[in-house]
């Protein structure tokens, strides 16, 4: 069994057509068909169901294609780069992060990474927790910084793993000229008639869950002006006195306080945290493992543990 034969199979699986695959590979269709038959015989099971009208992957064929196609693309891209550029390509690390983590963790991490791994290329993408989780499930990113899910157990049932950082208490954020801004702490029930700037309507959004839970604990259902996930957008809406919001204190620490007032909550203790997410099955690279070690043990992140 050779890599070339596996490459032939991947091309057929990609096109689900022997004629199209043979054109892409620049070999004859009968020769390609023979190569696939030889591969199936060596493996001991069928990879393709072939009729005169169509080609379809078997369950085994789909499994092998999903496992190998990305690897072969990486191999081809690497070899193409080395032959054209006459040099070894830099290692690449792709990191997805929610806006608060992008401001809190990423700068410190980049300083450390670029010191320890000066030849690495880092790509960061600011997004929501739900999208970051989806990116990780699809193995498009090496790491993701997300708001810790309410039900963390879901990650124990698949290949995703997470490390949770320090938890921060929920705070009420109001405009500087809001009547409640005269206080340093507040009973949330005093805000029952306020309009809340809510978080995106997503079942995986822990901040949406916490805002609703806090208000229900205080005895009311929050009135909503609008929903969103961008920290700065919420800040501008609140600072213009269009509504109030609830957010954990690590997020409020990123906001300028000349236009807003951050109030502690009396009699309600709800917390939120950031977690780093990685894919255990995705043969975590050496650099990725080093980054995870930095996040969990390096003194520069001690305040977040």
PDB file of C-alpha atoms in Angstrom:
ATOM      1  CA  UNK A   1       0.000   0.000   0.000  1.00  0.00           C
ATOM      2  CA  UNK A   2       1.535   3.333  -1.057  1.00  0.00           C
ATOM      3  CA  UNK A   3       0.777   6.981  -0.353  1.00  0.00           C
ATOM      4  CA  UNK A   4       0.173   7.375  -4.079  1.00  0.00           C
ATOM      5  CA  UNK A   5      -2.630   4.819  -3.984  1.00  0.00           C
ATOM      6  CA  UNK A   6      -4.233   6.544  -1.010  1.00  0.00           C
ATOM      7  CA  UNK A   7      -3.935   9.834  -2.902  1.00  0.00           C
ATOM      8  CA  UNK A   8      -5.829   8.273  -5.809  1.00  0.00           C
ATOM      9  CA  UNK A   9      -8.627   7.213  -3.446  1.00  0.00           C
ATOM     10  CA  UNK A  10      -8.875  10.680  -1.897  1.00  0.00           C
ATOM     11  CA  UNK A  11      -9.240  12.267  -5.314  1.00  0.00           C
ATOM     12  CA  UNK A  12     -12.022   9.856  -6.304  1.00  0.00           C
ATOM     13  CA  UNK A  13     -13.759  10.418  -2.939  1.00  0.00           C
ATOM     14  CA  UNK A  14     -13.508  14.171  -3.419  1.00  0.00           C
ATOM     15  CA  UNK A  15     -15.119  14.118  -6.885  1.00  0.00           C
ATOM     16  CA  UNK A  16     -17.248  10.965  -6.474  1.00  0.00           C
ATOM     17  CA  UNK A  17     -16.405  10.428 -10.117  1.00  0.00           C
ATOM     18  CA  UNK A  18     -13.692   8.276 -11.652  1.00  0.00           C
ATOM     19  CA  UNK A  19     -13.664  10.337 -14.834  1.00  0.00           C
ATOM     20  CA  UNK A  20     -13.216  13.643 -12.992  1.00  0.00           C
ATOM     21  CA  UNK A  21     -10.590  12.152 -10.668  1.00  0.00           C
ATOM     22  CA  UNK A  22      -8.625  10.653 -13.551  1.00  0.00           C
ATOM     23  CA  UNK A  23      -8.525  14.050 -15.261  1.00  0.00           C
ATOM     24  CA  UNK A  24      -7.285  15.736 -12.086  1.00  0.00           C
ATOM     25  CA  UNK A  25      -4.646  13.053 -11.561  1.00  0.00           C
ATOM     26  CA  UNK A  26      -3.677  12.841 -15.261  1.00  0.00           C
ATOM     27  CA  UNK A  27      -3.986   9.072 -15.377  1.00  0.00           C
ATOM     28  CA  UNK A  28      -6.313   6.784 -17.295  1.00  0.00           C
ATOM     29  CA  UNK A  29      -9.704   5.935 -15.854  1.00  0.00           C
ATOM     30  CA  UNK A  30      -9.164   2.127 -16.114  1.00  0.00           C
ATOM     31  CA  UNK A  31      -5.798   2.489 -14.403  1.00  0.00           C
ATOM     32  CA  UNK A  32      -7.356   4.532 -11.607  1.00  0.00           C
ATOM     33  CA  UNK A  33     -10.142   2.000 -11.162  1.00  0.00           C
ATOM     34  CA  UNK A  34      -7.578  -0.791 -10.899  1.00  0.00           C
ATOM     35  CA  UNK A  35      -5.616   1.134  -8.250  1.00  0.00           C
ATOM     36  CA  UNK A  36      -8.745   1.558  -6.107  1.00  0.00           C
ATOM     37  CA  UNK A  37      -9.656  -2.115  -6.483  1.00  0.00           C
ATOM     38  CA  UNK A  38      -6.132  -3.107  -5.398  1.00  0.00           C
ATOM     39  CA  UNK A  39      -6.391  -0.800  -2.378  1.00  0.00           C
ATOM     40  CA  UNK A  40      -9.758  -2.285  -1.353  1.00  0.00           C
ATOM     41  CA  UNK A  41      -8.334  -5.794  -1.674  1.00  0.00           C
ATOM     42  CA  UNK A  42      -5.341  -4.938   0.546  1.00  0.00           C
ATOM     43  CA  UNK A  43      -7.559  -3.268   3.168  1.00  0.00           C
ATOM     44  CA  UNK A  44     -10.097  -6.076   3.164  1.00  0.00           C
ATOM     45  CA  UNK A  45     -13.191  -3.908   2.750  1.00  0.00           C
ATOM     46  CA  UNK A  46     -14.888  -1.757   0.136  1.00  0.00           C
ATOM     47  CA  UNK A  47     -14.285   1.973   0.053  1.00  0.00           C
ATOM     48  CA  UNK A  48     -16.687   2.839  -2.755  1.00  0.00           C
ATOM     49  CA  UNK A  49     -20.027   1.630  -4.021  1.00  0.00           C
ATOM     50  CA  UNK A  50     -19.820   1.854  -7.811  1.00  0.00           C
ATOM     51  CA  UNK A  51     -22.619   1.638 -10.349  1.00  0.00           C
ATOM     52  CA  UNK A  52     -22.812   2.756 -13.969  1.00  0.00           C
ATOM     53  CA  UNK A  53     -24.637   5.899 -12.833  1.00  0.00           C
ATOM     54  CA  UNK A  54     -22.858   7.040  -9.658  1.00  0.00           C
ATOM     55  CA  UNK A  55     -20.058   6.532  -7.151  1.00  0.00           C
ATOM     56  CA  UNK A  56     -20.723   6.690  -3.403  1.00  0.00           C
ATOM     57  CA  UNK A  57     -18.519   6.269  -0.348  1.00  0.00           C
ATOM     58  CA  UNK A  58     -19.101   3.319   1.936  1.00  0.00           C
ATOM     59  CA  UNK A  59     -19.088   3.957   5.667  1.00  0.00           C
ATOM     60  CA  UNK A  60     -15.464   2.782   5.805  1.00  0.00           C
ATOM     61  CA  UNK A  61     -14.562   4.916   2.801  1.00  0.00           C
ATOM     62  CA  UNK A  62     -16.096   8.027   4.344  1.00  0.00           C
ATOM     63  CA  UNK A  63     -14.188   7.404   7.580  1.00  0.00           C
ATOM     64  CA  UNK A  64     -10.818   7.070   5.819  1.00  0.00           C
ATOM     65  CA  UNK A  65     -11.498  10.076   3.582  1.00  0.00           C
ATOM     66  CA  UNK A  66     -12.380  12.314   6.560  1.00  0.00           C
ATOM     67  CA  UNK A  67      -9.282  11.174   8.434  1.00  0.00           C
ATOM     68  CA  UNK A  68      -6.775  11.450   5.599  1.00  0.00           C
ATOM     69  CA  UNK A  69      -7.916  14.258   3.295  1.00  0.00           C
ATOM     70  CA  UNK A  70      -6.761  17.109   5.553  1.00  0.00           C
ATOM     71  CA  UNK A  71      -3.407  15.421   6.176  1.00  0.00           C
ATOM     72  CA  UNK A  72      -2.780  14.954   2.462  1.00  0.00           C
ATOM     73  CA  UNK A  73      -3.631  18.587   1.761  1.00  0.00           C
ATOM     74  CA  UNK A  74      -1.128  19.627   4.432  1.00  0.00           C
ATOM     75  CA  UNK A  75       1.537  17.347   2.979  1.00  0.00           C
ATOM     76  CA  UNK A  76       1.025  18.685  -0.539  1.00  0.00           C
ATOM     77  CA  UNK A  77       1.003  22.316   0.580  1.00  0.00           C
ATOM     78  CA  UNK A  78       4.178  21.775   2.622  1.00  0.00           C
ATOM     79  CA  UNK A  79       6.037  20.088  -0.205  1.00  0.00           C
ATOM     80  CA  UNK A  80       4.859  22.694  -2.708  1.00  0.00           C
ATOM     81  CA  UNK A  81       6.055  25.511  -0.428  1.00  0.00           C
ATOM     82  CA  UNK A  82       9.456  23.905   0.115  1.00  0.00           C
ATOM     83  CA  UNK A  83      10.030  23.253  -3.584  1.00  0.00           C
ATOM     84  CA  UNK A  84       8.994  26.736  -4.696  1.00  0.00           C
ATOM     85  CA  UNK A  85      10.402  28.793  -1.796  1.00  0.00           C
ATOM     86  CA  UNK A  86      13.457  26.600  -1.120  1.00  0.00           C
ATOM     87  CA  UNK A  87      12.912  26.908   2.627  1.00  0.00           C
ATOM     88  CA  UNK A  88      11.117  25.262   5.557  1.00  0.00           C
ATOM     89  CA  UNK A  89       7.675  26.813   6.220  1.00  0.00           C
ATOM     90  CA  UNK A  90       6.999  28.353   9.626  1.00  0.00           C
ATOM     91  CA  UNK A  91       4.811  26.504  12.079  1.00  0.00           C
ATOM     92  CA  UNK A  92       1.340  28.022  12.292  1.00  0.00           C
ATOM     93  CA  UNK A  93      -0.914  28.257  15.302  1.00  0.00           C
ATOM     94  CA  UNK A  94      -4.555  29.314  14.861  1.00  0.00           C
ATOM     95  CA  UNK A  95      -6.339  30.668  17.924  1.00  0.00           C
ATOM     96  CA  UNK A  96     -10.001  31.670  18.189  1.00  0.00           C
ATOM     97  CA  UNK A  97     -11.045  33.881  21.095  1.00  0.00           C
ATOM     98  CA  UNK A  98     -14.019  35.751  22.500  1.00  0.00           C
ATOM     99  CA  UNK A  99     -13.408  39.539  22.632  1.00  0.00           C
ATOM    100  CA  UNK A 100     -12.642  39.681  26.362  1.00  0.00           C
ATOM    101  CA  UNK A 101     -10.085  36.866  26.130  1.00  0.00           C
ATOM    102  CA  UNK A 102      -8.597  38.457  23.014  1.00  0.00           C
ATOM    103  CA  UNK A 103      -7.851  41.536  25.139  1.00  0.00           C
ATOM    104  CA  UNK A 104      -6.845  39.788  28.371  1.00  0.00           C
ATOM    105  CA  UNK A 105      -5.013  36.617  27.352  1.00  0.00           C
ATOM    106  CA  UNK A 106      -3.823  36.983  23.767  1.00  0.00           C
ATOM    107  CA  UNK A 107      -1.398  39.938  24.258  1.00  0.00           C
ATOM    108  CA  UNK A 108       0.375  38.217  27.183  1.00  0.00           C
ATOM    109  CA  UNK A 109       0.434  34.912  25.324  1.00  0.00           C
ATOM    110  CA  UNK A 110       1.867  36.447  22.152  1.00  0.00           C
ATOM    111  CA  UNK A 111       4.673  38.163  24.066  1.00  0.00           C
ATOM    112  CA  UNK A 112       5.653  34.833  25.624  1.00  0.00           C
ATOM    113  CA  UNK A 113       5.208  32.814  22.424  1.00  0.00           C
ATOM    114  CA  UNK A 114       7.217  35.159  20.228  1.00  0.00           C
ATOM    115  CA  UNK A 115      10.027  35.026  22.781  1.00  0.00           C
ATOM    116  CA  UNK A 116      10.068  31.235  23.056  1.00  0.00           C
ATOM    117  CA  UNK A 117       9.094  30.499  19.421  1.00  0.00           C
ATOM    118  CA  UNK A 118      10.297  33.415  17.257  1.00  0.00           C
ATOM    119  CA  UNK A 119       9.749  31.476  14.014  1.00  0.00           C
ATOM    120  CA  UNK A 120       6.095  30.713  14.604  1.00  0.00           C
ATOM    121  CA  UNK A 121       3.213  32.293  12.693  1.00  0.00           C
ATOM    122  CA  UNK A 122       0.193  33.058  14.876  1.00  0.00           C
ATOM    123  CA  UNK A 123      -3.281  33.673  13.492  1.00  0.00           C
ATOM    124  CA  UNK A 124      -5.961  34.939  15.885  1.00  0.00           C
ATOM    125  CA  UNK A 125      -9.658  35.278  15.188  1.00  0.00           C
ATOM    126  CA  UNK A 126     -12.090  37.164  17.421  1.00  0.00           C
ATOM    127  CA  UNK A 127     -15.461  35.432  17.543  1.00  0.00           C
ATOM    128  CA  UNK A 128     -18.229  34.163  19.819  1.00  0.00           C
ATOM    129  CA  UNK A 129     -17.951  31.167  22.141  1.00  0.00           C
ATOM    130  CA  UNK A 130     -20.400  29.105  20.077  1.00  0.00           C
ATOM    131  CA  UNK A 131     -18.509  29.710  16.838  1.00  0.00           C
ATOM    132  CA  UNK A 132     -15.166  29.034  18.505  1.00  0.00           C
ATOM    133  CA  UNK A 133     -16.487  25.713  19.812  1.00  0.00           C
ATOM    134  CA  UNK A 134     -17.698  24.816  16.321  1.00  0.00           C
ATOM    135  CA  UNK A 135     -14.282  25.726  14.848  1.00  0.00           C
ATOM    136  CA  UNK A 136     -12.643  23.387  17.356  1.00  0.00           C
ATOM    137  CA  UNK A 137     -15.063  20.540  16.640  1.00  0.00           C
ATOM    138  CA  UNK A 138     -14.212  20.909  12.962  1.00  0.00           C
ATOM    139  CA  UNK A 139     -10.481  21.012  13.849  1.00  0.00           C
ATOM    140  CA  UNK A 140      -9.995  24.322  12.053  1.00  0.00           C
ATOM    141  CA  UNK A 141      -8.155  25.874  15.011  1.00  0.00           C
ATOM    142  CA  UNK A 142      -5.533  24.662  17.474  1.00  0.00           C
ATOM    143  CA  UNK A 143      -6.849  26.519  20.539  1.00  0.00           C
ATOM    144  CA  UNK A 144      -9.892  28.564  21.497  1.00  0.00           C
ATOM    145  CA  UNK A 145     -10.568  30.912  24.392  1.00  0.00           C
ATOM    146  CA  UNK A 146     -14.255  30.798  25.261  1.00  0.00           C
ATOM    147  CA  UNK A 147     -16.631  31.757  28.035  1.00  0.00           C
ATOM    148  CA  UNK A 148     -16.798  28.595  30.150  1.00  0.00           C
ATOM    149  CA  UNK A 149     -19.978  26.691  29.229  1.00  0.00           C
ATOM    150  CA  UNK A 150     -22.606  26.215  31.908  1.00  0.00           C
ATOM    151  CA  UNK A 151     -22.562  22.468  31.299  1.00  0.00           C
ATOM    152  CA  UNK A 152     -18.872  21.641  30.983  1.00  0.00           C
ATOM    153  CA  UNK A 153     -19.607  17.911  31.030  1.00  0.00           C
ATOM    154  CA  UNK A 154     -20.428  17.986  27.306  1.00  0.00           C
ATOM    155  CA  UNK A 155     -16.715  18.305  26.597  1.00  0.00           C
ATOM    156  CA  UNK A 156     -15.955  15.126  28.496  1.00  0.00           C
ATOM    157  CA  UNK A 157     -18.037  13.109  26.033  1.00  0.00           C
ATOM    158  CA  UNK A 158     -16.031  13.934  22.922  1.00  0.00           C
ATOM    159  CA  UNK A 159     -12.503  14.892  21.922  1.00  0.00           C
ATOM    160  CA  UNK A 160     -12.672  18.490  23.200  1.00  0.00           C
ATOM    161  CA  UNK A 161     -10.868  19.318  26.436  1.00  0.00           C
ATOM    162  CA  UNK A 162     -10.857  22.538  28.419  1.00  0.00           C
ATOM    163  CA  UNK A 163      -8.922  24.240  31.178  1.00  0.00           C
ATOM    164  CA  UNK A 164     -10.893  26.738  33.229  1.00  0.00           C
ATOM    165  CA  UNK A 165      -9.319  29.939  34.512  1.00  0.00           C
ATOM    166  CA  UNK A 166     -10.318  32.079  37.506  1.00  0.00           C
ATOM    167  CA  UNK A 167     -14.010  32.874  38.051  1.00  0.00           C
ATOM    168  CA  UNK A 168     -15.220  36.471  38.261  1.00  0.00           C
ATOM    169  CA  UNK A 169     -18.429  37.777  39.893  1.00  0.00           C
ATOM    170  CA  UNK A 170     -21.282  39.282  37.924  1.00  0.00           C
ATOM    171  CA  UNK A 171     -21.659  43.083  38.041  1.00  0.00           C
ATOM    172  CA  UNK A 172     -24.365  45.543  36.985  1.00  0.00           C
ATOM    173  CA  UNK A 173     -23.178  48.162  34.492  1.00  0.00           C
ATOM    174  CA  UNK A 174     -25.085  51.453  34.180  1.00  0.00           C
ATOM    175  CA  UNK A 175     -24.445  54.859  32.621  1.00  0.00           C
ATOM    176  CA  UNK A 176     -22.617  57.449  34.704  1.00  0.00           C
ATOM    177  CA  UNK A 177     -25.728  59.627  34.776  1.00  0.00           C
ATOM    178  CA  UNK A 178     -28.088  56.767  35.683  1.00  0.00           C
ATOM    179  CA  UNK A 179     -29.889  57.130  39.070  1.00  0.00           C
ATOM    180  CA  UNK A 180     -28.343  53.852  40.292  1.00  0.00           C
ATOM    181  CA  UNK A 181     -24.861  55.220  39.565  1.00  0.00           C
ATOM    182  CA  UNK A 182     -25.004  57.062  42.901  1.00  0.00           C
ATOM    183  CA  UNK A 183     -24.475  53.720  44.643  1.00  0.00           C
ATOM    184  CA  UNK A 184     -21.518  51.301  44.890  1.00  0.00           C
ATOM    185  CA  UNK A 185     -23.694  48.213  45.215  1.00  0.00           C
ATOM    186  CA  UNK A 186     -27.286  47.452  44.381  1.00  0.00           C
ATOM    187  CA  UNK A 187     -30.070  44.951  44.933  1.00  0.00           C
ATOM    188  CA  UNK A 188     -30.755  43.698  41.426  1.00  0.00           C
ATOM    189  CA  UNK A 189     -34.477  43.929  42.118  1.00  0.00           C
ATOM    190  CA  UNK A 190     -34.004  47.713  42.046  1.00  0.00           C
ATOM    191  CA  UNK A 191     -33.288  47.337  38.337  1.00  0.00           C
ATOM    192  CA  UNK A 192     -36.411  45.320  37.536  1.00  0.00           C
ATOM    193  CA  UNK A 193     -37.935  48.171  35.515  1.00  0.00           C
ATOM    194  CA  UNK A 194     -34.735  48.781  33.554  1.00  0.00           C
ATOM    195  CA  UNK A 195     -34.173  47.768  29.955  1.00  0.00           C
ATOM    196  CA  UNK A 196     -31.301  45.290  29.638  1.00  0.00           C
ATOM    197  CA  UNK A 197     -28.758  45.015  26.853  1.00  0.00           C
ATOM    198  CA  UNK A 198     -28.828  41.228  26.524  1.00  0.00           C
ATOM    199  CA  UNK A 199     -26.402  38.722  25.029  1.00  0.00           C
ATOM    200  CA  UNK A 200     -26.861  36.792  21.799  1.00  0.00           C
ATOM    201  CA  UNK A 201     -29.759  34.339  21.834  1.00  0.00           C
ATOM    202  CA  UNK A 202     -27.667  31.194  21.756  1.00  0.00           C
ATOM    203  CA  UNK A 203     -28.085  28.104  23.932  1.00  0.00           C
ATOM    204  CA  UNK A 204     -24.291  27.841  24.278  1.00  0.00           C
ATOM    205  CA  UNK A 205     -23.887  31.438  25.513  1.00  0.00           C
ATOM    206  CA  UNK A 206     -23.215  31.277  29.286  1.00  0.00           C
ATOM    207  CA  UNK A 207     -23.556  35.063  29.696  1.00  0.00           C
ATOM    208  CA  UNK A 208     -27.108  34.945  28.375  1.00  0.00           C
ATOM    209  CA  UNK A 209     -27.869  32.185  30.884  1.00  0.00           C
ATOM    210  CA  UNK A 210     -26.290  34.108  33.785  1.00  0.00           C
ATOM    211  CA  UNK A 211     -28.117  37.359  33.006  1.00  0.00           C
ATOM    212  CA  UNK A 212     -31.458  35.581  32.881  1.00  0.00           C
ATOM    213  CA  UNK A 213     -30.675  33.571  36.026  1.00  0.00           C
ATOM    214  CA  UNK A 214     -29.610  36.666  37.977  1.00  0.00           C
ATOM    215  CA  UNK A 215     -32.802  38.532  37.089  1.00  0.00           C
ATOM    216  CA  UNK A 216     -35.030  35.547  37.824  1.00  0.00           C
ATOM    217  CA  UNK A 217     -33.258  35.086  41.169  1.00  0.00           C
ATOM    218  CA  UNK A 218     -34.079  38.738  41.904  1.00  0.00           C
ATOM    219  CA  UNK A 219     -37.729  38.040  41.094  1.00  0.00           C
ATOM    220  CA  UNK A 220     -38.248  39.445  37.603  1.00  0.00           C
ATOM    221  CA  UNK A 221     -37.800  38.677  33.917  1.00  0.00           C
ATOM    222  CA  UNK A 222     -35.544  41.229  32.188  1.00  0.00           C
ATOM    223  CA  UNK A 223     -36.922  43.578  29.563  1.00  0.00           C
ATOM    224  CA  UNK A 224     -34.605  43.540  26.548  1.00  0.00           C
ATOM    225  CA  UNK A 225     -33.657  46.387  24.267  1.00  0.00           C
ATOM    226  CA  UNK A 226     -31.517  44.279  21.967  1.00  0.00           C
ATOM    227  CA  UNK A 227     -29.078  41.381  21.975  1.00  0.00           C
ATOM    228  CA  UNK A 228     -25.452  41.168  20.955  1.00  0.00           C
ATOM    229  CA  UNK A 229     -22.077  39.795  21.941  1.00  0.00           C
ATOM    230  CA  UNK A 230     -19.624  42.593  21.101  1.00  0.00           C
ATOM    231  CA  UNK A 231     -18.265  44.068  24.314  1.00  0.00           C
ATOM    232  CA  UNK A 232     -17.730  47.551  22.908  1.00  0.00           C
ATOM    233  CA  UNK A 233     -21.225  47.639  21.408  1.00  0.00           C
ATOM    234  CA  UNK A 234     -22.764  46.848  24.791  1.00  0.00           C
ATOM    235  CA  UNK A 235     -20.533  49.479  26.410  1.00  0.00           C
ATOM    236  CA  UNK A 236     -21.640  52.208  23.997  1.00  0.00           C
ATOM    237  CA  UNK A 237     -25.324  51.358  24.419  1.00  0.00           C
ATOM    238  CA  UNK A 238     -25.053  51.418  28.209  1.00  0.00           C
ATOM    239  CA  UNK A 239     -22.881  54.567  28.337  1.00  0.00           C
ATOM    240  CA  UNK A 240     -25.538  56.384  26.285  1.00  0.00           C
ATOM    241  CA  UNK A 241     -28.121  55.353  28.889  1.00  0.00           C
ATOM    242  CA  UNK A 242     -30.074  53.189  26.472  1.00  0.00           C
ATOM    243  CA  UNK A 243     -30.124  50.324  28.941  1.00  0.00           C
ATOM    244  CA  UNK A 244     -28.165  48.480  31.616  1.00  0.00           C
ATOM    245  CA  UNK A 245     -26.249  45.219  31.442  1.00  0.00           C
ATOM    246  CA  UNK A 246     -24.774  42.452  33.560  1.00  0.00           C
ATOM    247  CA  UNK A 247     -21.252  41.231  32.918  1.00  0.00           C
ATOM    248  CA  UNK A 248     -18.451  39.538  34.887  1.00  0.00           C
ATOM    249  CA  UNK A 249     -15.808  41.757  36.451  1.00  0.00           C
ATOM    250  CA  UNK A 250     -13.010  40.573  34.136  1.00  0.00           C
ATOM    251  CA  UNK A 251     -15.009  42.072  31.266  1.00  0.00           C
ATOM    252  CA  UNK A 252     -15.850  45.284  33.128  1.00  0.00           C
ATOM    253  CA  UNK A 253     -12.123  45.768  33.807  1.00  0.00           C
ATOM    254  CA  UNK A 254     -11.665  46.317  30.063  1.00  0.00           C
ATOM    255  CA  UNK A 255     -14.123  49.216  29.917  1.00  0.00           C
ATOM    256  CA  UNK A 256     -13.363  52.895  30.401  1.00  0.00           C
ATOM    257  CA  UNK A 257     -15.222  53.994  33.520  1.00  0.00           C
ATOM    258  CA  UNK A 258     -15.580  57.691  32.735  1.00  0.00           C
ATOM    259  CA  UNK A 259     -19.004  57.079  31.145  1.00  0.00           C
ATOM    260  CA  UNK A 260     -20.244  54.082  33.124  1.00  0.00           C
ATOM    261  CA  UNK A 261     -20.573  52.906  36.725  1.00  0.00           C
ATOM    262  CA  UNK A 262     -19.927  49.316  37.756  1.00  0.00           C
ATOM    263  CA  UNK A 263     -22.025  48.135  40.691  1.00  0.00           C
ATOM    264  CA  UNK A 264     -21.626  45.103  42.918  1.00  0.00           C
ATOM    265  CA  UNK A 265     -24.705  42.923  43.357  1.00  0.00           C
ATOM    266  CA  UNK A 266     -26.121  42.375  46.833  1.00  0.00           C
ATOM    267  CA  UNK A 267     -27.417  38.910  47.793  1.00  0.00           C
ATOM    268  CA  UNK A 268     -26.588  37.358  44.394  1.00  0.00           C
ATOM    269  CA  UNK A 269     -23.376  35.465  43.744  1.00  0.00           C
ATOM    270  CA  UNK A 270     -23.025  34.351  40.145  1.00  0.00           C
ATOM    271  CA  UNK A 271     -19.694  33.886  38.425  1.00  0.00           C
ATOM    272  CA  UNK A 272     -18.251  33.526  34.928  1.00  0.00           C
ATOM    273  CA  UNK A 273     -14.852  32.451  33.683  1.00  0.00           C
ATOM    274  CA  UNK A 274     -12.790  31.971  30.549  1.00  0.00           C
ATOM    275  CA  UNK A 275     -11.566  28.535  29.477  1.00  0.00           C
ATOM    276  CA  UNK A 276      -9.030  27.461  26.889  1.00  0.00           C
ATOM    277  CA  UNK A 277     -10.254  24.695  24.602  1.00  0.00           C
ATOM    278  CA  UNK A 278      -8.282  22.170  22.568  1.00  0.00           C
ATOM    279  CA  UNK A 279      -8.915  18.967  20.646  1.00  0.00           C
ATOM    280  CA  UNK A 280      -7.412  15.905  22.286  1.00  0.00           C
ATOM    281  CA  UNK A 281      -7.757  13.692  19.212  1.00  0.00           C
ATOM    282  CA  UNK A 282      -6.195  16.176  16.823  1.00  0.00           C
ATOM    283  CA  UNK A 283      -2.628  15.017  17.572  1.00  0.00           C
ATOM    284  CA  UNK A 284      -1.871  18.203  19.466  1.00  0.00           C
ATOM    285  CA  UNK A 285       1.383  19.631  18.120  1.00  0.00           C
ATOM    286  CA  UNK A 286       4.482  20.295  20.189  1.00  0.00           C
ATOM    287  CA  UNK A 287       3.940  24.059  20.030  1.00  0.00           C
ATOM    288  CA  UNK A 288       0.264  23.710  21.027  1.00  0.00           C
ATOM    289  CA  UNK A 289       1.281  21.604  24.028  1.00  0.00           C
ATOM    290  CA  UNK A 290       3.872  24.203  24.967  1.00  0.00           C
ATOM    291  CA  UNK A 291       1.236  26.946  24.823  1.00  0.00           C
ATOM    292  CA  UNK A 292      -1.090  24.928  27.055  1.00  0.00           C
ATOM    293  CA  UNK A 293       1.763  24.475  29.511  1.00  0.00           C
ATOM    294  CA  UNK A 294       2.466  28.233  29.473  1.00  0.00           C
ATOM    295  CA  UNK A 295      -1.194  29.039  30.156  1.00  0.00           C
ATOM    296  CA  UNK A 296      -1.384  26.649  33.097  1.00  0.00           C
ATOM    297  CA  UNK A 297       2.022  27.082  34.755  1.00  0.00           C
ATOM    298  CA  UNK A 298       3.791  30.263  33.638  1.00  0.00           C
ATOM    299  CA  UNK A 299       3.944  33.076  36.240  1.00  0.00           C
ATOM    300  CA  UNK A 300       2.564  35.618  33.734  1.00  0.00           C
ATOM    301  CA  UNK A 301      -0.787  33.818  33.909  1.00  0.00           C
ATOM    302  CA  UNK A 302      -0.692  33.150  37.667  1.00  0.00           C
ATOM    303  CA  UNK A 303      -3.283  35.878  38.363  1.00  0.00           C
ATOM    304  CA  UNK A 304      -5.797  34.064  36.148  1.00  0.00           C
ATOM    305  CA  UNK A 305      -5.489  30.619  37.745  1.00  0.00           C
TER     306      UNK A 305
END
